[in-house]
């Protein structure tokens, strides 16, 4: 790879002084059940099941069992700090978000997960017994017809908001019961099944956007994050238009066009109504610009960054409040260098430092 041509500079970078090292990333709570191919509560190893037919489909995009759980863990890091539960309230207008992919009421992704868990018991008696054990106070309400409807009905919305603080944080009882529910062995299986369903959608989306292949691990990771945050990859018409423009673009415009996207991201991040990027964007712009200077961005990365620009500028949650964050997440995956939620990975080997 071209990057390794700068091995000597990388060795120098390892000697960065303490003041130049990135701040430590936020740590998950000590009682968090971490996402992965974990043993059951009773110690049974690899108890989470993957349907053999689904496993065959995942293999077509390069994912075996270990790869599936690695992608689950990666998805969960910006969503829940790597936890299986990490419930959150209405701070982002999603009412409740919970689970490794932050299934939520706002997008209608939480209700099917709740229904799937209820139906996994095969009998109402077993379901009621599990619910009484895990969520004795709020469980019956969370599984009421008003709360499993898509969209949630007004009675459910009012009841959930009443159990939250004005700043959108969950009350202690609701938070604890959601955590217990989503960290239970039975819900881990449901979350695994739901994530594999999501991977199936990603597989079909990748075939649509990249019909001639190849489907690389980088594209798979990029598509998963796009699907989790924004439900799908850019429409075919937009992809075709972009590719026509890129094909006709003079070579002299190649890097200025990409710098313009990073300038858009920086300007957006500095506006008053962008959240989740204050600790990240300046470092990102500096390192990504350095990668342009070093010509460390290959053709696949170049196209994916432009496709990310197409999709990030259509992130409409809270009237576009998270557009810069969506770009940060995907650009970090594409380039292998980036800061998201204070967690920095990789670096530009040409970045000078002060001893």
Short mmCIF file of C-alpha atoms in Angstrom, two decimals:
data_model
loop_
_atom_site.label_atom_id
_atom_site.label_comp_id
_atom_site.label_asym_id
_atom_site.label_seq_id
_atom_site.Cartn_x
_atom_site.Cartn_y
_atom_site.Cartn_z
CA UNK A 1 0.00 0.00 0.00
CA UNK A 2 1.07 3.54 -0.70
CA UNK A 3 0.79 4.40 2.96
CA UNK A 4 3.67 2.15 3.88
CA UNK A 5 6.01 4.30 1.77
CA UNK A 6 5.96 6.64 4.73
CA UNK A 7 7.11 4.03 7.26
CA UNK A 8 9.96 6.16 8.51
CA UNK A 9 7.61 9.00 9.31
CA UNK A 10 5.30 6.62 11.13
CA UNK A 11 8.19 5.54 13.34
CA UNK A 12 8.79 9.19 14.18
CA UNK A 13 5.09 9.64 14.95
CA UNK A 14 5.29 6.92 17.58
CA UNK A 15 7.49 9.26 19.61
CA UNK A 16 4.80 11.90 20.02
CA UNK A 17 5.16 13.82 23.28
CA UNK A 18 2.50 13.40 25.94
CA UNK A 19 0.81 16.71 25.20
CA UNK A 20 0.27 15.66 21.57
CA UNK A 21 -1.48 12.41 22.41
CA UNK A 22 -5.28 12.34 21.94
CA UNK A 23 -7.52 12.59 24.96
CA UNK A 24 -8.80 9.21 26.17
CA UNK A 25 -12.11 8.12 24.65
CA UNK A 26 -15.15 8.00 26.95
CA UNK A 27 -15.33 4.63 28.71
CA UNK A 28 -18.50 2.52 28.93
CA UNK A 29 -20.12 2.06 32.34
CA UNK A 30 -18.42 -0.60 34.46
CA UNK A 31 -21.59 -2.72 34.61
CA UNK A 32 -22.12 -2.66 30.82
CA UNK A 33 -22.57 -6.02 29.08
CA UNK A 34 -20.30 -5.59 26.07
CA UNK A 35 -21.37 -6.51 22.54
CA UNK A 36 -19.76 -9.62 21.09
CA UNK A 37 -20.01 -13.39 20.85
CA UNK A 38 -20.49 -13.52 24.60
CA UNK A 39 -21.35 -16.50 26.83
CA UNK A 40 -24.83 -16.73 28.30
CA UNK A 41 -25.59 -15.60 31.83
CA UNK A 42 -25.20 -19.23 32.87
CA UNK A 43 -21.80 -19.57 31.15
CA UNK A 44 -22.84 -21.37 27.96
CA UNK A 45 -20.30 -20.40 25.24
CA UNK A 46 -21.42 -19.14 21.82
CA UNK A 47 -25.07 -19.53 22.79
CA UNK A 48 -26.23 -16.93 20.27
CA UNK A 49 -27.59 -18.68 17.17
CA UNK A 50 -27.04 -17.70 13.54
CA UNK A 51 -29.33 -19.37 11.03
CA UNK A 52 -27.23 -21.46 8.58
CA UNK A 53 -28.96 -19.93 5.55
CA UNK A 54 -28.26 -16.45 6.89
CA UNK A 55 -24.64 -17.43 7.50
CA UNK A 56 -24.32 -18.45 3.83
CA UNK A 57 -25.70 -15.09 2.70
CA UNK A 58 -23.33 -13.21 4.99
CA UNK A 59 -20.40 -15.13 3.51
CA UNK A 60 -21.11 -13.46 0.14
CA UNK A 61 -20.05 -10.14 1.67
CA UNK A 62 -17.09 -11.65 3.49
CA UNK A 63 -18.62 -12.10 6.95
CA UNK A 64 -18.23 -15.31 8.95
CA UNK A 65 -19.47 -15.69 12.53
CA UNK A 66 -16.50 -13.79 13.95
CA UNK A 67 -16.92 -11.09 11.30
CA UNK A 68 -20.62 -10.65 12.09
CA UNK A 69 -19.94 -10.08 15.78
CA UNK A 70 -16.99 -7.81 14.98
CA UNK A 71 -19.28 -5.64 12.87
CA UNK A 72 -21.90 -5.66 15.65
CA UNK A 73 -19.29 -4.47 18.13
CA UNK A 74 -18.10 -1.76 15.74
CA UNK A 75 -21.67 -0.57 15.16
CA UNK A 76 -22.29 -0.39 18.90
CA UNK A 77 -19.24 1.73 19.76
CA UNK A 78 -20.59 5.10 18.51
CA UNK A 79 -24.15 4.10 19.43
CA UNK A 80 -23.77 2.66 22.94
CA UNK A 81 -20.02 2.76 23.75
CA UNK A 82 -19.99 -0.95 22.90
CA UNK A 83 -22.82 -2.00 25.26
CA UNK A 84 -25.78 -4.26 24.46
CA UNK A 85 -28.27 -1.84 26.10
CA UNK A 86 -27.29 1.77 27.01
CA UNK A 87 -30.87 3.15 26.98
CA UNK A 88 -31.30 6.85 26.19
CA UNK A 89 -34.22 9.23 26.36
CA UNK A 90 -35.72 11.90 24.14
CA UNK A 91 -32.63 14.15 23.86
CA UNK A 92 -32.62 13.58 20.08
CA UNK A 93 -36.42 13.44 19.64
CA UNK A 94 -36.46 9.64 19.28
CA UNK A 95 -38.46 9.18 22.52
CA UNK A 96 -36.44 6.10 23.61
CA UNK A 97 -33.33 4.63 22.01
CA UNK A 98 -31.93 1.34 23.33
CA UNK A 99 -29.87 -1.61 22.21
CA UNK A 100 -26.59 -2.07 20.35
CA UNK A 101 -27.92 -0.34 17.22
CA UNK A 102 -29.99 2.16 19.24
CA UNK A 103 -33.33 0.85 18.02
CA UNK A 104 -35.76 3.72 18.71
CA UNK A 105 -39.38 4.78 18.66
CA UNK A 106 -38.75 7.79 16.45
CA UNK A 107 -37.77 5.76 13.37
CA UNK A 108 -40.03 2.84 14.24
CA UNK A 109 -37.08 0.46 14.63
CA UNK A 110 -37.66 -0.35 18.32
CA UNK A 111 -41.22 -1.64 18.08
CA UNK A 112 -40.38 -4.67 15.86
CA UNK A 113 -37.56 -5.63 18.26
CA UNK A 114 -39.97 -5.55 21.21
CA UNK A 115 -42.56 -7.60 19.32
CA UNK A 116 -39.93 -10.10 18.23
CA UNK A 117 -38.83 -10.58 21.83
CA UNK A 118 -42.42 -11.06 23.01
CA UNK A 119 -43.08 -13.66 20.32
CA UNK A 120 -39.82 -15.51 20.98
CA UNK A 121 -41.30 -17.10 24.11
CA UNK A 122 -44.00 -18.99 22.23
CA UNK A 123 -46.54 -18.50 25.00
CA UNK A 124 -48.04 -15.53 26.79
CA UNK A 125 -47.37 -17.14 30.17
CA UNK A 126 -43.60 -17.39 29.56
CA UNK A 127 -43.50 -13.86 28.19
CA UNK A 128 -45.34 -12.46 31.22
CA UNK A 129 -43.00 -14.28 33.59
CA UNK A 130 -39.88 -12.90 31.86
CA UNK A 131 -41.37 -9.41 31.75
CA UNK A 132 -42.19 -9.50 35.46
CA UNK A 133 -38.61 -10.48 36.21
CA UNK A 134 -36.89 -7.91 33.98
CA UNK A 135 -39.27 -4.93 33.89
CA UNK A 136 -41.89 -5.27 36.63
CA UNK A 137 -42.81 -1.56 36.71
CA UNK A 138 -42.70 -0.35 33.10
CA UNK A 139 -42.79 -3.60 31.14
CA UNK A 140 -46.53 -3.92 30.69
CA UNK A 141 -46.75 -0.35 29.40
CA UNK A 142 -43.78 -0.72 27.01
CA UNK A 143 -45.45 -3.76 25.44
CA UNK A 144 -48.93 -2.22 25.29
CA UNK A 145 -50.59 -1.91 21.89
CA UNK A 146 -50.04 1.85 22.03
CA UNK A 147 -46.27 1.39 22.44
CA UNK A 148 -45.69 -1.35 19.85
CA UNK A 149 -47.67 0.51 17.18
CA UNK A 150 -45.71 2.20 14.38
CA UNK A 151 -45.74 5.11 14.89
CA UNK A 152 -46.31 5.02 18.63
CA UNK A 153 -49.68 6.34 19.71
CA UNK A 154 -50.16 9.51 21.70
CA UNK A 155 -50.94 7.71 24.98
CA UNK A 156 -47.61 5.87 24.80
CA UNK A 157 -45.67 9.01 23.92
CA UNK A 158 -47.14 10.92 26.86
CA UNK A 159 -46.50 8.06 29.27
CA UNK A 160 -42.86 7.67 28.24
CA UNK A 161 -42.18 11.41 28.37
CA UNK A 162 -43.69 11.48 31.86
CA UNK A 163 -41.01 8.96 32.93
CA UNK A 164 -38.20 11.21 31.69
CA UNK A 165 -36.59 14.40 32.94
CA UNK A 166 -37.09 17.70 31.07
CA UNK A 167 -33.62 17.40 29.50
CA UNK A 168 -34.59 14.12 27.83
CA UNK A 169 -32.82 11.79 30.26
CA UNK A 170 -34.63 8.64 31.37
CA UNK A 171 -35.89 8.28 34.88
CA UNK A 172 -33.94 5.71 36.97
CA UNK A 173 -36.63 3.01 37.01
CA UNK A 174 -37.30 3.06 33.27
CA UNK A 175 -33.58 3.20 32.51
CA UNK A 176 -32.76 0.27 34.79
CA UNK A 177 -35.56 -1.89 33.42
CA UNK A 178 -34.68 -1.20 29.80
CA UNK A 179 -31.07 -2.09 30.59
CA UNK A 180 -32.10 -5.35 32.25
CA UNK A 181 -34.36 -6.22 29.33
CA UNK A 182 -31.83 -5.49 26.58
CA UNK A 183 -28.96 -7.21 28.39
CA UNK A 184 -30.96 -10.42 28.94
CA UNK A 185 -29.87 -13.54 27.05
CA UNK A 186 -33.17 -13.75 25.21
CA UNK A 187 -32.95 -10.13 24.03
CA UNK A 188 -29.33 -10.61 22.95
CA UNK A 189 -30.60 -13.29 20.57
CA UNK A 190 -33.31 -10.96 19.28
CA UNK A 191 -30.79 -8.17 18.75
CA UNK A 192 -28.49 -10.59 16.91
CA UNK A 193 -31.34 -11.71 14.65
CA UNK A 194 -32.36 -8.10 13.99
CA UNK A 195 -28.77 -7.16 13.16
CA UNK A 196 -28.46 -10.03 10.70
CA UNK A 197 -31.68 -8.79 9.06
CA UNK A 198 -29.97 -5.40 8.78
CA UNK A 199 -26.90 -7.06 7.23
CA UNK A 200 -29.17 -8.71 4.67
CA UNK A 201 -30.44 -5.27 3.70
CA UNK A 202 -26.85 -4.03 3.52
CA UNK A 203 -25.95 -6.95 1.24
CA UNK A 204 -28.70 -6.03 -1.21
CA UNK A 205 -27.83 -2.33 -1.06
CA UNK A 206 -24.19 -3.06 -1.80
CA UNK A 207 -25.18 -5.13 -4.84
CA UNK A 208 -27.30 -2.21 -6.08
CA UNK A 209 -24.68 0.51 -5.63
CA UNK A 210 -21.67 -1.60 -6.64
CA UNK A 211 -23.10 -4.05 -9.20
CA UNK A 212 -19.68 -4.74 -10.69
CA UNK A 213 -17.97 -5.14 -7.33
CA UNK A 214 -15.70 -5.76 -5.66
CA UNK A 215 -17.42 -5.73 -2.25
CA UNK A 216 -14.50 -4.92 0.02
CA UNK A 217 -14.49 -5.00 3.85
CA UNK A 218 -14.27 -1.20 3.80
CA UNK A 219 -17.45 -0.94 1.70
CA UNK A 220 -19.25 -3.37 4.00
CA UNK A 221 -18.34 -1.37 7.12
CA UNK A 222 -19.28 1.89 5.41
CA UNK A 223 -22.63 0.54 4.22
CA UNK A 224 -23.51 -0.85 7.67
CA UNK A 225 -22.96 2.52 9.33
CA UNK A 226 -24.95 4.29 6.63
CA UNK A 227 -27.82 1.83 7.00
CA UNK A 228 -27.84 2.11 10.81
CA UNK A 229 -27.97 5.91 10.76
CA UNK A 230 -29.86 6.69 7.57
CA UNK A 231 -31.70 3.52 6.53
CA UNK A 232 -29.97 3.03 3.19
CA UNK A 233 -27.31 4.00 0.66
CA UNK A 234 -27.83 6.89 -1.80
CA UNK A 235 -30.51 6.37 -4.48
CA UNK A 236 -29.34 4.82 -7.75
CA UNK A 237 -30.14 7.96 -9.74
CA UNK A 238 -27.95 10.09 -7.47
CA UNK A 239 -25.12 7.54 -7.57
CA UNK A 240 -25.21 7.48 -11.37
CA UNK A 241 -25.17 11.29 -11.57
CA UNK A 242 -22.21 11.50 -9.20
CA UNK A 243 -20.25 8.89 -11.12
CA UNK A 244 -20.83 10.72 -14.41
CA UNK A 245 -19.49 13.91 -12.85
CA UNK A 246 -16.48 12.17 -11.34
CA UNK A 247 -15.67 10.48 -14.65
CA UNK A 248 -15.76 13.82 -16.49
CA UNK A 249 -13.82 15.72 -13.84
CA UNK A 250 -10.42 17.04 -14.96
CA UNK A 251 -7.50 15.62 -13.00
CA UNK A 252 -6.58 19.13 -11.83
CA UNK A 253 -9.87 19.31 -9.92
CA UNK A 254 -9.49 15.99 -8.14
CA UNK A 255 -8.07 17.21 -4.83
CA UNK A 256 -9.71 20.67 -4.72
CA UNK A 257 -13.12 18.98 -5.03
CA UNK A 258 -12.36 16.75 -2.06
CA UNK A 259 -11.02 19.68 -0.04
CA UNK A 260 -14.33 21.41 -0.73
CA UNK A 261 -16.20 18.53 0.93
CA UNK A 262 -13.97 18.79 4.01
CA UNK A 263 -14.55 22.57 4.00
CA UNK A 264 -18.32 21.92 3.91
CA UNK A 265 -17.95 19.58 6.90
CA UNK A 266 -15.88 22.14 8.84
CA UNK A 267 -18.28 25.00 8.12
CA UNK A 268 -21.26 22.86 9.06
CA UNK A 269 -19.58 21.73 12.29
CA UNK A 270 -18.98 25.35 13.31
CA UNK A 271 -22.61 26.41 12.95
CA UNK A 272 -24.73 26.80 16.06
CA UNK A 273 -26.97 23.75 15.56
CA UNK A 274 -24.61 20.82 14.98
CA UNK A 275 -24.11 18.44 17.89
CA UNK A 276 -21.87 15.51 18.71
CA UNK A 277 -18.75 16.82 16.94
CA UNK A 278 -17.26 19.63 19.05
CA UNK A 279 -14.38 17.44 20.27
CA UNK A 280 -13.72 15.97 16.85
CA UNK A 281 -14.12 18.16 13.82
CA UNK A 282 -10.97 20.33 14.00
CA UNK A 283 -8.73 17.28 14.46
CA UNK A 284 -10.56 15.50 11.64
CA UNK A 285 -10.22 18.35 9.16
CA UNK A 286 -6.54 18.70 9.97
CA UNK A 287 -5.75 14.99 9.56
CA UNK A 288 -7.93 14.43 6.50
CA UNK A 289 -6.42 17.46 4.78
CA UNK A 290 -3.00 16.09 5.61
CA UNK A 291 -3.97 12.82 3.91
CA UNK A 292 -4.76 14.78 0.75
CA UNK A 293 -1.36 16.48 0.98
CA UNK A 294 0.28 13.06 1.33
CA UNK A 295 -1.86 11.57 -1.48
CA UNK A 296 -2.92 8.77 0.85
CA UNK A 297 -6.51 8.53 -0.46
CA UNK A 298 -7.04 5.77 -3.02
CA UNK A 299 -9.77 5.67 -5.72
CA UNK A 300 -12.17 3.57 -3.61
CA UNK A 301 -11.83 5.92 -0.66
CA UNK A 302 -12.25 8.91 -2.96
CA UNK A 303 -15.57 7.68 -4.36
CA UNK A 304 -16.87 6.59 -0.95
CA UNK A 305 -16.17 10.05 0.47
CA UNK A 306 -18.25 11.61 -2.29
CA UNK A 307 -21.05 9.07 -1.76
CA UNK A 308 -20.90 9.90 1.95
CA UNK A 309 -21.24 13.59 1.13
CA UNK A 310 -24.38 12.80 -0.90
CA UNK A 311 -25.96 10.91 1.97
CA UNK A 312 -24.78 13.01 4.93
CA UNK A 313 -26.26 16.21 3.52
CA UNK A 314 -29.68 14.50 3.53
CA UNK A 315 -29.59 13.52 7.22
CA UNK A 316 -32.80 15.24 8.31
CA UNK A 317 -33.13 14.27 11.98
CA UNK A 318 -33.81 17.38 14.11
CA UNK A 319 -33.70 19.43 10.88
CA UNK A 320 -30.17 18.30 10.04
CA UNK A 321 -28.69 18.57 13.52
CA UNK A 322 -26.52 15.44 13.04
CA UNK A 323 -25.26 15.92 9.47
CA UNK A 324 -21.65 16.65 10.47
CA UNK A 325 -21.64 13.68 12.84
CA UNK A 326 -22.86 11.32 10.12
CA UNK A 327 -20.04 12.50 7.87
CA UNK A 328 -17.47 12.07 10.67
CA UNK A 329 -18.52 8.49 11.33
CA UNK A 330 -18.36 7.40 7.72
CA UNK A 331 -15.20 9.30 6.80
CA UNK A 332 -13.41 7.65 9.73
CA UNK A 333 -14.40 4.23 8.43
CA UNK A 334 -13.34 5.12 4.88
CA UNK A 335 -9.97 6.66 5.70
CA UNK A 336 -9.05 4.65 8.79
CA UNK A 337 -8.28 8.00 10.42
CA UNK A 338 -10.75 10.04 12.42
CA UNK A 339 -12.22 11.15 15.70
CA UNK A 340 -15.80 10.28 16.67
CA UNK A 341 -17.22 11.02 20.12
CA UNK A 342 -13.73 11.82 21.34
CA UNK A 343 -12.28 8.51 20.21
CA UNK A 344 -9.35 9.05 17.83
CA UNK A 345 -7.99 6.30 15.63
CA UNK A 346 -5.18 6.43 13.10
CA UNK A 347 -3.23 9.49 12.09
CA UNK A 348 -1.67 11.17 9.07
CA UNK A 349 2.00 10.12 8.95
CA UNK A 350 3.01 13.45 7.45
CA UNK A 351 1.52 15.49 10.28
CA UNK A 352 4.37 17.49 11.84
CA UNK A 353 4.58 17.66 15.58
CA UNK A 354 6.26 19.91 18.09
CA UNK A 355 8.67 18.19 20.53
#
